[in-house]
């Protein structure tokens, strides 16, 4: 039974890796950033009670699920970029999408670290603040 379960898990992981363009360094780093961002987000809300995503700053299962859905959507977009690379016989769209999402995850990690009280250089705080405000503006303008 154990071997059967391991086989199914391995097969599922292989299929996902193929759909995402292979298990290369870019995908590994993106998944690591996503995992660390998720964990630090849980810490900010669950331990520090400083989340900006809830009214009281505490952990909320609905917001947690929304975060997981966003990360799955990011991986779907990596898969779509991979499909476009195959269609166009190119090799840069998937990498560009991965790099963009890695940058986004690093910004989120920085925000989480700041909310936990980790001392950050002032220039870094300013850059994150500016990028966060620009992101909020673009989110507001995309709402119907």
Tab-separated table of C-alpha atoms in Angstrom:
chain	number	residue	atom	x	y	z
A	1	UNK	CA	0.000	0.000	0.000
A	2	UNK	CA	2.809	2.408	0.913
A	3	UNK	CA	4.522	1.842	-2.435
A	4	UNK	CA	1.271	2.489	-4.287
A	5	UNK	CA	0.728	5.810	-2.487
A	6	UNK	CA	4.319	6.886	-3.136
A	7	UNK	CA	3.946	5.942	-6.807
A	8	UNK	CA	0.773	8.023	-7.189
A	9	UNK	CA	2.322	11.015	-5.427
A	10	UNK	CA	5.443	10.751	-7.599
A	11	UNK	CA	3.372	10.450	-10.780
A	12	UNK	CA	1.231	13.455	-9.842
A	13	UNK	CA	4.345	15.490	-9.040
A	14	UNK	CA	5.880	14.503	-12.383
A	15	UNK	CA	2.778	15.552	-14.310
A	16	UNK	CA	2.665	18.915	-12.511
A	17	UNK	CA	6.379	19.485	-13.164
A	18	UNK	CA	5.917	18.728	-16.878
A	19	UNK	CA	2.923	21.088	-17.108
A	20	UNK	CA	4.977	23.827	-15.433
A	21	UNK	CA	7.880	23.379	-17.841
A	22	UNK	CA	10.169	21.119	-15.848
A	23	UNK	CA	11.674	21.008	-12.381
A	24	UNK	CA	14.384	23.616	-12.901
A	25	UNK	CA	16.011	26.146	-10.601
A	26	UNK	CA	13.511	28.906	-11.421
A	27	UNK	CA	10.504	26.800	-10.458
A	28	UNK	CA	12.246	25.503	-7.332
A	29	UNK	CA	13.065	29.036	-6.185
A	30	UNK	CA	9.546	30.284	-6.933
A	31	UNK	CA	8.001	27.431	-4.935
A	32	UNK	CA	10.422	28.073	-2.060
A	33	UNK	CA	9.557	31.801	-2.055
A	34	UNK	CA	5.854	30.962	-2.153
A	35	UNK	CA	6.170	28.570	0.797
A	36	UNK	CA	8.212	30.991	2.901
A	37	UNK	CA	5.839	33.859	2.077
A	38	UNK	CA	2.852	31.739	3.093
A	39	UNK	CA	4.522	30.704	6.358
A	40	UNK	CA	5.563	34.270	7.218
A	41	UNK	CA	2.029	35.443	6.418
A	42	UNK	CA	0.697	32.861	8.862
A	43	UNK	CA	3.175	34.076	11.486
A	44	UNK	CA	2.220	37.729	10.972
A	45	UNK	CA	-1.471	36.947	11.424
A	46	UNK	CA	-1.324	34.043	13.872
A	47	UNK	CA	1.376	35.174	16.281
A	48	UNK	CA	1.926	38.902	15.767
A	49	UNK	CA	-1.748	39.756	14.976
A	50	UNK	CA	-0.607	42.456	12.542
A	51	UNK	CA	-2.098	41.288	9.253
A	52	UNK	CA	-3.444	44.070	7.079
A	53	UNK	CA	-5.784	41.633	5.380
A	54	UNK	CA	-8.218	41.314	8.310
A	55	UNK	CA	-9.920	43.952	10.446
A	56	UNK	CA	-8.360	42.739	13.691
A	57	UNK	CA	-5.018	41.627	12.193
A	58	UNK	CA	-5.564	38.037	13.251
A	59	UNK	CA	-5.522	34.765	11.377
A	60	UNK	CA	-8.591	34.149	9.207
A	61	UNK	CA	-9.136	30.810	7.467
A	62	UNK	CA	-10.953	32.464	4.556
A	63	UNK	CA	-8.046	34.858	3.877
A	64	UNK	CA	-5.631	31.944	4.240
A	65	UNK	CA	-7.555	29.953	1.635
A	66	UNK	CA	-7.609	33.003	-0.653
A	67	UNK	CA	-3.821	33.212	-0.358
A	68	UNK	CA	-3.473	29.565	-1.337
A	69	UNK	CA	-5.792	30.145	-4.310
A	70	UNK	CA	-3.658	33.111	-5.428
A	71	UNK	CA	-0.519	30.992	-5.303
A	72	UNK	CA	-2.206	28.202	-7.291
A	73	UNK	CA	-3.296	30.820	-9.855
A	74	UNK	CA	0.322	31.979	-10.104
A	75	UNK	CA	1.382	28.416	-10.906
A	76	UNK	CA	-1.399	28.141	-13.494
A	77	UNK	CA	0.013	31.263	-15.160
A	78	UNK	CA	3.492	29.700	-15.148
A	79	UNK	CA	1.943	26.683	-16.898
A	80	UNK	CA	0.200	28.945	-19.411
A	81	UNK	CA	3.473	30.764	-20.125
A	82	UNK	CA	5.137	27.390	-20.620
A	83	UNK	CA	2.415	26.414	-23.099
A	84	UNK	CA	2.929	29.698	-24.957
A	85	UNK	CA	6.674	29.014	-25.106
A	86	UNK	CA	5.933	25.615	-26.640
A	87	UNK	CA	3.508	27.151	-29.118
A	88	UNK	CA	5.897	29.934	-30.135
A	89	UNK	CA	8.943	27.663	-29.997
A	90	UNK	CA	10.575	30.103	-27.601
A	91	UNK	CA	12.141	29.783	-24.200
A	92	UNK	CA	11.628	33.092	-22.422
A	93	UNK	CA	7.959	33.643	-21.498
A	94	UNK	CA	7.908	31.063	-18.710
A	95	UNK	CA	11.169	32.386	-17.270
A	96	UNK	CA	9.885	35.965	-17.411
A	97	UNK	CA	6.699	34.985	-15.569
A	98	UNK	CA	8.691	33.091	-12.933
A	99	UNK	CA	11.052	36.043	-12.418
A	100	UNK	CA	8.114	38.442	-12.075
A	101	UNK	CA	6.385	36.236	-9.527
A	102	UNK	CA	9.663	35.755	-7.615
A	103	UNK	CA	10.000	39.531	-7.366
A	104	UNK	CA	6.426	39.787	-6.105
A	105	UNK	CA	7.056	37.099	-3.483
A	106	UNK	CA	10.215	38.870	-2.285
A	107	UNK	CA	8.217	42.084	-1.837
A	108	UNK	CA	5.597	40.206	0.154
A	109	UNK	CA	8.296	38.548	2.268
A	110	UNK	CA	9.766	41.971	2.979
A	111	UNK	CA	6.365	43.319	4.027
A	112	UNK	CA	5.846	40.337	6.307
A	113	UNK	CA	9.290	40.756	7.842
A	114	UNK	CA	8.556	44.427	8.500
A	115	UNK	CA	5.238	43.548	10.152
A	116	UNK	CA	7.097	41.107	12.396
A	117	UNK	CA	9.467	43.863	13.501
A	118	UNK	CA	12.531	42.781	11.545
A	119	UNK	CA	14.715	45.880	11.098
A	120	UNK	CA	14.900	46.776	7.413
A	121	UNK	CA	17.015	49.456	5.736
A	122	UNK	CA	15.062	52.686	5.233
A	123	UNK	CA	15.591	52.638	1.446
A	124	UNK	CA	14.155	49.129	1.313
A	125	UNK	CA	11.116	50.137	3.381
A	126	UNK	CA	10.504	53.112	1.085
A	127	UNK	CA	10.756	50.956	-2.048
A	128	UNK	CA	8.309	48.408	-0.640
A	129	UNK	CA	5.916	51.181	0.422
A	130	UNK	CA	5.979	52.787	-3.019
A	131	UNK	CA	5.505	49.458	-4.814
A	132	UNK	CA	2.685	48.454	-2.449
A	133	UNK	CA	0.861	51.744	-3.057
A	134	UNK	CA	1.239	51.341	-6.817
A	135	UNK	CA	-0.071	47.794	-6.553
A	136	UNK	CA	-3.086	48.964	-4.529
A	137	UNK	CA	-3.839	51.639	-7.133
A	138	UNK	CA	-3.718	49.119	-9.965
A	139	UNK	CA	-5.899	46.698	-7.945
A	140	UNK	CA	-8.464	49.457	-7.340
A	141	UNK	CA	-8.533	50.470	-10.991
A	142	UNK	CA	-9.068	46.874	-12.141
A	143	UNK	CA	-12.175	46.457	-9.990
A	144	UNK	CA	-15.440	46.667	-11.965
